[in-house]
CSV table of C-alpha atoms and ligand atoms in Angstrom, one decimal:
chain,number,residue,atom,x,y,z
A,15,MET,CA,18.5,-3.9,14.5
A,16,ALA,CA,22.3,-3.7,14.6
A,17,VAL,CA,22.5,0.1,14.4
A,18,GLU,CA,25.7,0.3,16.3
A,19,ALA,CA,27.6,-2.7,14.7
A,20,SER,CA,30.9,-1.7,13.1
A,21,PRO,CA,31.2,-2.3,9.3
A,22,PRO,CA,33.0,-5.5,8.2
A,23,THR,CA,36.7,-4.8,7.4
A,24,MET,CA,37.9,-5.2,3.8
A,25,PHE,CA,41.2,-6.9,4.7
A,26,SER,CA,42.0,-10.2,6.3
A,27,PRO,CA,44.0,-10.0,9.5
A,28,TRP,CA,47.9,-10.3,9.5
A,29,PRO,CA,48.3,-14.0,10.5
A,30,ASP,CA,46.0,-15.1,7.7
A,31,ARG,CA,48.0,-13.4,5.0
A,32,LEU,CA,51.3,-14.8,6.4
A,33,ARG,CA,49.9,-18.3,6.4
A,34,HIS,CA,49.0,-18.0,2.7
A,35,SER,CA,52.6,-17.0,1.8
A,36,ALA,CA,54.0,-19.7,4.0
A,37,ILE,CA,51.9,-22.4,2.3
A,38,VAL,CA,53.0,-21.1,-1.2
A,39,LEU,CA,56.6,-21.2,-0.1
A,40,LEU,CA,56.4,-24.7,1.5
A,41,VAL,CA,54.8,-26.2,-1.6
A,42,ALA,CA,57.3,-24.5,-3.9
A,43,GLY,CA,60.2,-25.6,-1.7
A,44,LEU,CA,59.0,-29.3,-1.6
A,45,ALA,CA,58.6,-29.3,-5.4
A,46,LEU,CA,62.2,-27.9,-5.9
A,47,VAL,CA,63.6,-30.4,-3.4
A,48,ALA,CA,61.9,-33.2,-5.3
A,49,LEU,CA,63.3,-32.0,-8.6
A,50,VAL,CA,66.9,-31.8,-7.1
A,51,VAL,CA,66.5,-35.3,-5.6
A,52,PHE,CA,65.4,-36.7,-9.0
A,53,GLY,CA,68.3,-35.0,-10.7
A,54,GLU,CA,66.1,-32.8,-12.8
A,55,LEU,CA,67.5,-29.6,-11.4
A,56,SER,CA,70.9,-28.6,-9.9
A,57,PRO,CA,70.8,-27.3,-6.3
A,58,THR,CA,72.1,-23.9,-7.4
A,59,ARG,CA,69.3,-23.4,-9.9
A,60,ALA,CA,66.8,-24.7,-7.4
A,61,ALA,CA,68.0,-22.2,-4.9
A,62,ILE,CA,67.8,-19.3,-7.4
A,63,ALA,CA,64.2,-20.5,-8.4
A,64,PHE,CA,63.2,-20.6,-4.7
A,65,VAL,CA,64.5,-17.0,-4.2
A,66,PHE,CA,62.3,-15.9,-7.2
A,67,ILE,CA,59.3,-17.8,-6.0
A,68,ALA,CA,59.7,-16.4,-2.4
A,69,GLY,CA,60.0,-12.9,-3.8
A,70,ALA,CA,56.9,-13.4,-6.0
A,71,ALA,CA,55.0,-14.7,-3.0
A,72,LEU,CA,56.1,-12.1,-0.5
A,73,VAL,CA,56.6,-8.8,-2.3
A,74,PRO,CA,52.9,-8.4,-3.6
A,75,TRP,CA,51.7,-9.2,-0.1
A,76,ARG,CA,54.0,-6.6,1.3
A,77,LEU,CA,53.0,-4.0,-1.3
A,78,HIS,CA,49.4,-4.8,-0.6
A,79,ASP,CA,50.0,-4.4,3.1
A,80,VAL,CA,51.6,-1.0,2.5
A,81,VAL,CA,48.6,0.2,0.5
A,82,ALA,CA,46.2,-1.4,3.0
A,83,SER,CA,47.9,0.2,6.0
A,84,ARG,CA,47.9,3.6,4.2
A,85,GLU,CA,44.2,3.3,3.5
A,86,GLU,CA,43.5,2.1,7.0
A,87,VAL,CA,45.3,5.2,8.4
A,88,LEU,CA,43.5,7.6,6.0
A,89,GLY,CA,40.2,5.7,6.2
A,90,VAL,CA,39.0,3.6,3.2
A,91,ASN,CA,35.6,5.3,3.3
A,92,PRO,CA,35.8,8.4,5.5
A,93,VAL,CA,32.0,8.3,6.1
A,94,GLU,CA,32.3,4.9,7.8
A,95,ALA,CA,34.3,6.6,10.6
A,96,PRO,CA,33.0,6.2,14.1
A,97,ALA,CA,32.7,10.1,14.4
A,98,VAL,CA,30.2,10.1,11.5
A,99,ARG,CA,28.3,7.2,13.0
A,100,ALA,CA,28.1,9.2,16.3
A,101,ILE,CA,26.8,12.3,14.6
A,102,ILE,CA,24.1,10.4,12.8
A,103,ALA,CA,23.1,8.6,16.0
A,104,GLY,CA,22.9,12.0,17.8
A,105,MET,CA,20.6,13.6,15.3
A,106,PRO,CA,17.2,14.3,16.8
A,107,ASP,CA,15.2,13.5,13.7
A,108,PRO,CA,15.3,10.1,11.9
A,109,ALA,CA,18.5,10.2,9.8
A,110,VAL,CA,20.1,7.7,7.4
A,111,LEU,CA,23.5,8.1,5.6
A,112,LEU,CA,23.6,6.2,2.3
A,113,ASP,CA,26.5,5.6,-0.1
A,114,ARG,CA,26.2,6.7,-3.7
A,115,ALA,CA,24.3,3.6,-4.7
A,116,GLY,CA,21.8,4.1,-1.9
A,117,ARG,CA,23.3,1.5,0.4
A,118,VAL,CA,22.8,2.2,4.1
A,119,ILE,CA,26.1,3.2,5.9
A,120,HIS,CA,24.7,4.5,9.1
A,121,LEU,CA,21.2,5.1,10.5
A,122,ASN,CA,20.0,6.3,13.9
A,123,ALA,CA,17.5,4.7,16.3
A,124,ALA,CA,14.7,7.1,15.2
A,125,ALA,CA,15.2,6.0,11.6
A,126,ALA,CA,15.2,2.4,12.6
A,127,GLN,CA,11.9,2.9,14.3
A,128,LEU,CA,10.5,4.8,11.4
A,129,ALA,CA,11.5,2.2,8.8
A,130,PRO,CA,12.3,-1.1,10.6
A,131,ALA,CA,13.2,-2.8,7.3
A,132,LEU,CA,16.3,-0.6,6.8
A,133,ARG,CA,19.5,-2.6,7.3
A,134,LYS,CA,23.1,-1.5,7.3
A,135,ASN,CA,25.0,-2.4,4.0
A,136,GLU,CA,21.7,-3.0,2.2
A,137,LEU,CA,19.9,-0.8,-0.4
A,138,ALA,CA,17.5,1.6,1.2
A,139,GLN,CA,15.3,1.5,-1.9
A,140,PHE,CA,14.2,-2.1,-0.9
A,141,ALA,CA,13.3,-1.1,2.7
A,142,LEU,CA,11.3,2.0,2.1
A,143,ARG,CA,7.7,1.6,1.0
A,144,SER,CA,6.6,5.1,0.0
A,145,PRO,CA,7.0,5.7,-3.8
A,146,GLU,CA,7.7,9.4,-3.0
A,147,ILE,CA,10.8,8.5,-1.0
A,148,ILE,CA,12.0,6.1,-3.7
A,149,THR,CA,11.6,8.6,-6.5
A,150,ALA,CA,13.3,11.3,-4.5
A,151,LEU,CA,16.2,9.0,-3.7
A,152,ARG,CA,16.6,7.8,-7.3
A,153,GLU,CA,16.7,11.4,-8.5
A,154,ALA,CA,19.1,12.5,-5.7
A,155,ILE,CA,21.4,9.6,-6.6
A,156,ALA,CA,21.2,10.3,-10.4
A,157,THR,CA,21.7,14.1,-10.1
A,158,THR,CA,23.6,14.5,-6.8
A,159,GLU,CA,21.2,17.4,-6.2
A,160,PRO,CA,19.2,17.8,-3.0
A,161,ARG,CA,15.6,16.5,-3.1
A,162,ARG,CA,12.6,17.0,-0.8
A,163,ALA,CA,9.4,14.9,-0.7
A,164,THR,CA,6.3,14.9,1.5
A,165,TYR,CA,4.4,11.8,2.0
A,166,LEU,CA,1.7,10.3,4.3
A,167,ASP,CA,2.9,7.5,6.5
A,168,HIS,CA,0.1,5.2,7.7
A,169,VAL,CA,2.0,3.1,10.2
A,170,PRO,CA,1.6,3.0,13.2
A,171,VAL,CA,-0.7,6.1,12.9
A,172,ASP,CA,-1.3,8.6,10.0
A,173,ARG,CA,1.6,11.1,9.9
A,174,TRP,CA,2.7,13.7,7.4
A,175,MET,CA,6.4,13.3,6.9
A,176,GLU,CA,8.8,15.5,5.1
A,177,LEU,CA,11.9,13.8,3.7
A,178,THR,CA,15.1,15.7,2.7
A,179,ILE,CA,17.9,14.1,0.8
A,180,ALA,CA,21.1,16.1,0.9
A,181,PRO,CA,24.1,14.8,-1.2
A,182,VAL,CA,27.3,15.3,0.7
A,183,SER,CA,30.6,15.3,-1.1
A,184,VAL,CA,33.2,13.3,0.6
A,185,PRO,CA,37.0,13.4,-0.2
A,186,THR,CA,38.3,9.9,-0.9
A,187,ALA,CA,41.6,8.5,0.5
A,188,PHE,CA,43.5,9.3,-2.7
A,189,GLY,CA,42.4,12.9,-3.3
A,190,GLY,CA,39.2,12.3,-5.3
A,191,THR,CA,35.6,13.1,-4.4
A,192,ASP,CA,32.7,10.8,-3.8
A,193,TYR,CA,29.2,11.4,-2.7
A,194,CYS,CA,27.0,10.0,0.0
A,195,MET,CA,23.4,10.9,0.7
A,196,LEU,CA,22.1,12.2,4.0
A,197,MET,CA,18.4,11.4,4.3
A,198,THR,CA,16.5,13.1,7.1
A,199,PHE,CA,12.8,12.8,8.0
A,200,HIS,CA,10.7,15.5,9.8
A,201,ASP,CA,7.2,14.9,11.2
A,202,GLN,CA,5.0,17.7,9.7
A,203,THR,CA,1.8,16.5,11.3
A,204,PRO,CA,1.5,19.2,14.0
A,205,LEU,CA,2.1,21.9,11.4
A,206,ARG,CA,-0.5,20.4,9.1
A,207,ARG,CA,-3.0,20.2,11.9
A,208,VAL,CA,-2.5,23.8,12.7
A,209,GLU,CA,-2.9,24.7,9.1
A,210,GLU,CA,-6.1,22.6,8.8
A,211,MET,CA,-7.5,24.2,11.9
A,212,ARG,CA,-6.7,27.7,10.6
A,213,ALA,CA,-8.5,26.9,7.3
A,214,ASP,CA,-11.5,25.4,9.1
A,215,PHE,CA,-11.6,28.4,11.4
A,216,VAL,CA,-11.7,30.9,8.6
A,217,ALA,CA,-14.3,28.8,6.7
A,218,ASN,CA,-16.5,28.6,9.9
A,219,ALA,CA,-16.1,32.2,10.8
A,220,SER,CA,-17.1,33.4,7.3
A,221,HIS,CA,-20.0,31.0,7.3
A,222,GLU,CA,-21.3,32.2,10.7
A,223,LEU,CA,-21.0,35.8,9.6
A,224,ARG,CA,-22.5,35.2,6.2
A,225,THR,CA,-25.7,33.6,7.5
A,226,PRO,CA,-27.0,36.7,9.5
A,227,LEU,CA,-25.7,39.0,6.8
A,228,ALA,CA,-27.7,37.1,4.1
A,229,ALA,CA,-30.8,37.4,6.4
A,230,LEU,CA,-30.2,41.1,6.8
A,231,SER,CA,-29.9,41.9,3.1
A,232,GLY,CA,-32.9,39.7,2.4
A,233,PHE,CA,-35.1,41.7,4.8
A,234,ILE,CA,-33.7,45.0,3.4
A,235,ASP,CA,-34.7,43.9,-0.1
A,236,THR,CA,-38.2,43.0,1.2
A,237,LEU,CA,-38.6,46.3,3.1
A,238,GLN,CA,-37.5,48.2,0.0
A,239,GLY,CA,-39.9,46.2,-2.3
A,240,PRO,CA,-43.0,44.2,-1.5
A,241,ALA,CA,-43.3,45.3,2.2
A,242,LYS,CA,-42.5,48.9,1.5
A,243,ASP,CA,-45.8,50.2,2.8
A,244,ASP,CA,-46.7,47.4,5.2
A,245,ALA,CA,-46.1,48.9,8.6
A,246,LYS,CA,-46.9,45.7,10.5
A,247,ALA,CA,-44.4,43.7,8.4
A,248,ARG,CA,-41.8,46.4,8.8
A,249,GLU,CA,-42.0,46.2,12.6
A,250,ARG,CA,-41.7,42.4,12.5
A,251,PHE,CA,-38.8,42.4,10.1
A,252,LEU,CA,-36.9,45.2,11.9
A,253,GLY,CA,-37.2,43.1,15.1
A,254,ILE,CA,-35.6,40.1,13.2
A,255,MET,CA,-33.0,42.3,11.7
A,256,HIS,CA,-32.1,43.6,15.1
A,257,ALA,CA,-31.6,40.1,16.4
A,258,GLN,CA,-29.4,39.2,13.4
A,259,ALA,CA,-27.3,42.3,13.8
A,260,THR,CA,-26.9,41.5,17.5
A,261,ARG,CA,-25.8,38.0,16.6
A,262,MET,CA,-23.2,39.3,14.2
A,263,ALA,CA,-21.9,41.8,16.8
A,264,ARG,CA,-21.6,39.0,19.4
A,265,LEU,CA,-19.8,36.8,17.0
A,266,ILE,CA,-17.3,39.5,16.1
A,267,ASP,CA,-16.9,40.3,19.8
A,268,ASP,CA,-16.2,36.6,20.6
A,269,LEU,CA,-13.7,36.4,17.8
A,270,LEU,CA,-11.8,39.5,19.0
A,271,SER,CA,-11.8,38.2,22.6
A,272,LEU,CA,-10.5,34.9,21.4
A,273,SER,CA,-7.7,36.4,19.4
A,274,ARG,CA,-6.8,38.8,22.3
A,275,VAL,CA,-6.6,35.9,24.8
A,276,GLU,CA,-4.5,33.9,22.3
A,277,LEU,CA,-2.1,36.8,21.8
A,278,SER,CA,-1.4,37.1,25.5
A,279,ALA,CA,-1.6,33.3,26.2
A,280,HIS,CA,2.1,33.1,27.1
A,281,VAL,CA,1.8,35.9,29.7
A,282,ARG,CA,0.2,34.6,32.9
A,283,PRO,CA,-1.8,37.3,34.7
A,284,ASP,CA,0.0,38.3,37.9
A,285,THR,CA,-2.5,40.6,39.6
A,286,LEU,CA,-4.2,39.2,42.6
A,287,VAL,CA,-8.0,39.4,42.3
A,288,ASP,CA,-10.8,38.3,44.6
A,289,ILE,CA,-13.0,36.2,42.4
A,290,LEU,CA,-16.1,36.3,44.7
A,291,PRO,CA,-17.3,39.8,43.6
A,292,ILE,CA,-16.6,38.8,40.0
A,293,ILE,CA,-18.8,35.7,40.2
A,294,ARG,CA,-21.5,37.7,42.1
A,295,GLN,CA,-21.5,40.5,39.5
A,296,VAL,CA,-21.9,37.9,36.7
A,297,GLY,CA,-24.8,36.2,38.6
A,298,ASP,CA,-26.5,39.6,39.2
A,299,GLY,CA,-26.1,40.5,35.5
A,300,LEU,CA,-27.7,37.3,34.4
A,301,GLU,CA,-30.7,37.5,36.7
A,302,PRO,CA,-32.9,39.0,34.0
A,303,LEU,CA,-32.1,36.0,31.7
A,304,ALA,CA,-32.7,33.6,34.6
A,305,ALA,CA,-36.0,35.2,35.3
A,306,GLU,CA,-37.0,35.0,31.6
A,307,ARG,CA,-36.1,31.3,31.6
A,308,ASN,CA,-37.6,30.6,35.0
A,309,VAL,CA,-34.4,29.4,36.5
A,310,LYS,CA,-33.1,30.1,40.0
A,311,ILE,CA,-29.4,30.9,40.4
A,312,GLU,CA,-28.1,29.5,43.7
A,313,MET,CA,-24.7,30.8,44.9
A,314,ASP,CA,-22.7,28.8,47.5
A,315,LEU,CA,-19.7,31.0,48.0
A,316,PRO,CA,-17.4,31.5,51.0
A,317,GLU,CA,-17.6,34.7,53.1
A,318,THR,CA,-13.9,35.5,53.1
A,319,PRO,CA,-12.2,36.8,49.9
A,320,VAL,CA,-10.7,34.2,47.5
A,321,SER,CA,-7.7,35.6,45.6
A,322,ILE,CA,-6.2,34.2,42.5
A,323,ALA,CA,-3.7,35.6,40.0
A,324,GLY,CA,-6.1,36.7,37.3
A,325,ASP,CA,-7.4,39.1,34.7
A,326,ARG,CA,-10.7,40.6,35.9
A,327,GLU,CA,-12.2,41.2,32.5
A,328,GLU,CA,-11.3,37.7,31.3
A,329,LEU,CA,-12.7,36.2,34.4
A,330,LEU,CA,-16.0,38.1,33.9
A,331,ARG,CA,-16.2,36.6,30.4
A,332,LEU,CA,-15.4,33.1,31.6
A,333,PHE,CA,-18.1,33.0,34.3
A,334,GLU,CA,-20.6,34.8,32.1
A,335,ASN,CA,-20.1,32.1,29.5
A,336,LEU,CA,-20.5,29.2,31.9
A,337,ILE,CA,-23.5,30.5,33.8
A,338,GLU,CA,-25.2,31.8,30.6
A,339,ASN,CA,-24.8,28.3,29.0
A,340,ALA,CA,-26.3,26.7,32.1
A,341,LEU,CA,-29.2,29.1,31.9
A,342,LYS,CA,-29.7,28.6,28.2
A,343,TYR,CA,-29.1,24.9,27.8
A,344,GLY,CA,-30.1,23.6,31.2
A,345,ALA,CA,-33.2,25.8,31.8
A,346,SER,CA,-35.5,22.8,32.0
A,347,GLY,CA,-33.8,21.9,35.3
A,348,GLY,CA,-35.2,25.1,36.9
A,349,ARG,CA,-32.0,25.9,38.9
A,350,VAL,CA,-28.3,26.5,38.4
A,351,ALA,CA,-25.9,26.0,41.3
A,352,VAL,CA,-22.6,28.0,41.5
A,353,SER,CA,-20.2,26.9,44.1
A,354,LEU,CA,-16.6,27.5,45.1
A,355,THR,CA,-14.3,24.9,46.8
A,356,SER,CA,-10.7,24.4,47.3
A,357,ALA,CA,-9.2,21.0,46.3
A,358,VAL,CA,-5.9,19.3,45.5
A,359,THR,CA,-5.1,17.7,42.1
A,360,ALA,CA,-3.7,14.2,41.8
A,361,GLU,CA,-0.3,15.8,41.4
A,362,GLY,CA,-0.7,17.6,44.7
A,363,VAL,CA,-1.4,21.1,43.3
A,364,PRO,CA,-3.8,23.1,45.4
A,365,GLU,CA,-6.7,24.6,43.3
A,366,VAL,CA,-9.6,26.9,43.6
A,367,ARG,CA,-12.6,25.4,41.9
A,368,VAL,CA,-15.7,27.2,40.7
A,369,ALA,CA,-18.4,24.8,39.6
A,370,VAL,CA,-21.4,25.8,37.6
A,371,ARG,CA,-24.0,23.0,37.7
A,372,ASP,CA,-27.3,22.8,35.9
A,373,PHE,CA,-30.0,20.2,36.1
A,374,GLY,CA,-31.1,20.2,32.4
A,375,PRO,CA,-30.8,17.5,29.7
A,376,GLY,CA,-27.0,17.1,30.1
A,377,ILE,CA,-24.6,16.3,27.3
A,378,ALA,CA,-24.0,12.9,25.7
A,379,PRO,CA,-20.5,11.6,26.4
A,380,GLU,CA,-19.3,11.6,22.8
A,381,HIS,CA,-19.6,15.4,22.7
A,382,LEU,CA,-17.7,16.1,25.8
A,383,PRO,CA,-14.1,16.0,24.4
A,384,ARG,CA,-15.1,18.4,21.5
A,385,LEU,CA,-17.1,21.0,23.4
A,386,THR,CA,-14.2,23.4,23.6
A,387,GLU,CA,-13.4,23.3,19.9
A,388,ARG,CA,-14.3,26.5,18.1
A,389,PHE,CA,-17.8,26.5,16.6
A,390,TYR,CA,-18.5,23.0,17.9
A,391,ARG,CA,-22.1,22.7,19.0
A,392,VAL,CA,-24.1,19.7,20.1
A,393,ASP,CA,-27.2,21.1,18.3
A,394,VAL,CA,-26.4,23.9,15.9
A,395,GLY,CA,-30.1,24.9,15.6
A,396,ASP,CA,-30.6,25.1,19.3
A,397,SER,CA,-27.4,27.1,19.8
A,398,ARG,CA,-28.4,29.6,17.1
A,399,ALA,CA,-31.9,29.9,18.6
A,400,GLN,CA,-30.2,30.8,21.9
A,401,GLY,CA,-28.1,33.4,20.2
A,402,GLY,CA,-25.0,31.2,20.6
A,403,THR,CA,-21.8,31.6,18.5
A,404,GLY,CA,-20.2,28.2,19.3
A,405,LEU,CA,-17.1,30.1,20.6
A,406,GLY,CA,-18.1,30.5,24.3
A,407,LEU,CA,-16.4,27.3,25.7
A,408,SER,CA,-13.4,27.8,23.4
A,409,LEU,CA,-12.9,31.2,24.9
A,410,VAL,CA,-13.4,29.7,28.4
A,411,LYS,CA,-10.6,27.1,27.7
A,412,HIS,CA,-8.2,29.8,26.4
A,413,ILE,CA,-8.8,32.1,29.4
A,414,LEU,CA,-8.2,29.1,31.7
A,415,ASN,CA,-5.0,28.2,29.8
A,416,ARG,CA,-3.7,31.7,30.2
A,417,HIS,CA,-4.5,31.5,34.0
A,418,ARG,CA,-2.7,28.1,34.0
A,419,GLY,CA,-6.0,26.6,35.1
A,420,ARG,CA,-8.1,23.9,33.5
A,421,LEU,CA,-11.7,23.2,32.6
A,422,LEU,CA,-13.4,20.0,33.9
A,423,ILE,CA,-16.7,18.9,32.3
A,424,GLU,CA,-18.9,16.3,33.8
A,425,SER,CA,-22.3,15.4,32.6
A,426,VAL,CA,-24.9,12.7,33.1
A,427,PRO,CA,-27.4,12.7,30.2
A,428,LYS,CA,-30.9,13.7,31.6
A,429,ASN,CA,-29.3,14.8,34.8
A,430,GLY,CA,-27.5,18.1,34.0
A,431,ALA,CA,-24.0,19.2,33.4
A,432,THR,CA,-21.2,20.6,35.6
A,433,PHE,CA,-18.6,22.9,34.2
A,434,THR,CA,-15.8,23.5,36.7
A,435,ALA,CA,-13.1,26.2,36.3
A,436,ALA,CA,-10.1,25.2,38.3
A,437,PHE,CA,-7.3,27.8,39.1
A,438,PRO,CA,-4.0,27.2,40.8
A,439,GLN,CA,-4.2,28.5,44.3
A,440,VAL,CA,-2.0,31.5,45.3
A,441,LYS,CA,0.4,30.9,48.2
A,442,ALA,CA,-1.6,32.5,51.0
A,443,PRO,CA,-4.5,30.1,51.8
A,444,SER,CA,-7.5,32.3,51.3
A,445,VAL,CA,-10.3,29.7,51.0
A,446,THR,CA,-11.8,28.5,54.3
Y,503,LIG,P1,-22.7,28.4,22.2
Y,503,LIG,O1,-22.4,29.8,21.7
Y,503,LIG,O2,-23.3,27.6,21.1
Y,503,LIG,O3,-23.3,28.4,23.5
Y,503,LIG,P2,-20.4,27.3,23.6
Y,503,LIG,O4,-19.0,27.1,23.1
Y,503,LIG,O5,-20.6,28.1,24.8
Y,503,LIG,O6,-21.2,27.8,22.3
Y,503,LIG,O7,-21.0,25.8,23.8
Y,503,LIG,C1,-20.9,24.8,22.9
Y,503,LIG,C2,-22.0,23.8,22.9
Y,503,LIG,O8,-22.0,23.1,24.1
Y,503,LIG,C3,-23.4,24.5,22.9
Y,503,LIG,O9,-23.8,24.8,21.6
Y,503,LIG,C4,-24.2,23.4,23.6
Y,503,LIG,O10,-24.6,22.5,22.6
Y,503,LIG,C5,-23.2,22.7,24.5
Y,503,LIG,N1,-23.4,23.2,25.9
Y,503,LIG,C6,-22.7,24.1,26.6
Y,503,LIG,N2,-23.1,24.2,27.9
Y,503,LIG,C7,-24.1,23.3,28.0
Y,503,LIG,C8,-24.9,22.9,29.2
Y,503,LIG,N3,-24.8,23.5,30.3
Y,503,LIG,N4,-25.8,21.9,29.0
Y,503,LIG,C9,-25.9,21.4,27.8
Y,503,LIG,N5,-25.2,21.7,26.7
Y,503,LIG,C10,-24.3,22.6,26.8
């Protein structure tokens, strides 16, 4: 697309115009000579007639030239100026400048990419597909008022675009005012996604809280009514109610932890902490669960301290979630291996990696990319039965992001899963 091509000029170049006058004068001169030769006209009259004809041929051209050169100096259409073209070309969003009729004067490369059918000096209405744009453009042209429209663009991928049309008043060469339209496009897709995620999150959180709440109020009704004097039922129901209340408390706890980590996401922890005692403390704390599930926790950790820049409380939550998941979902493997190694990324960044490996059923590959989404669970029933909230791995990811680390998930179905928390290594090499 010829985005940079200069507009065709309205006037023919100088030599062309002189040639036209010369031809007129030559023909007139020959005709007058013929009339004199044939005695139809006296030489004096022929000379006077030639002067008039020459005047008629040259003076309008001259006048025209004066007007033309004045307009050229002032700029026939000021918005066609190279400066305006450069401004449009330099705009970061797709931008198109149209004349009052909707004809394209300038467009930048981003606009040419967004709407490849747009051509300079052609009507934009014919090149734009979306009815929302065409309606907004028509209205802006008719009213010279700004217009906004939002539409879904399907090519090359689905994107929510916002279009703004701002009429710009432009002074004309002879003191009047004309309008042109500045049309800019803005990609709203990331904003929409965040908005959708927020709405989903609120819906999921309410649903997750409402389920145990409904169970609790159901049991309260039963205990106040039919099971009022049934001591055995009361014991059983109180046990279930306790489990539901614990689940609600855990969910609220996870939600608060998530929002705390998110709030401080931009501040990287700067305190040096030795992660070995943290991992050991988590392992010790989960021993009762491991014993209950008949799983052995094997720790393969170095003897010397391994320091990273970290937040102790958040690291406790992180390892607790990873090891607890391995014990809950990988119990059938009978063992969970926790190991620490140092490694270097493909970009050459040295890392401290803590891997939590189980030997359980593993996770099907299609679930892997979504595991860290809030409330995403491979099997909702299984997760609930294990007292899960669906927020654990999301919290892990956020904690790692804050630590400028990353989470690696590998799994072979039927052969367990490995969740690796990788942290950037601090300068002094502490892992041996
Ligand atoms: P939950 O509270 O449900 O455990 P998480 O965010 O911690 O939530 O985990 C999300 C889902 O990932 C779990 O519901 C489970 O389906 C799956 N998952 C996590 N860890 C493992 C694992 N070690 N083995 C198999 N599945 C796992």
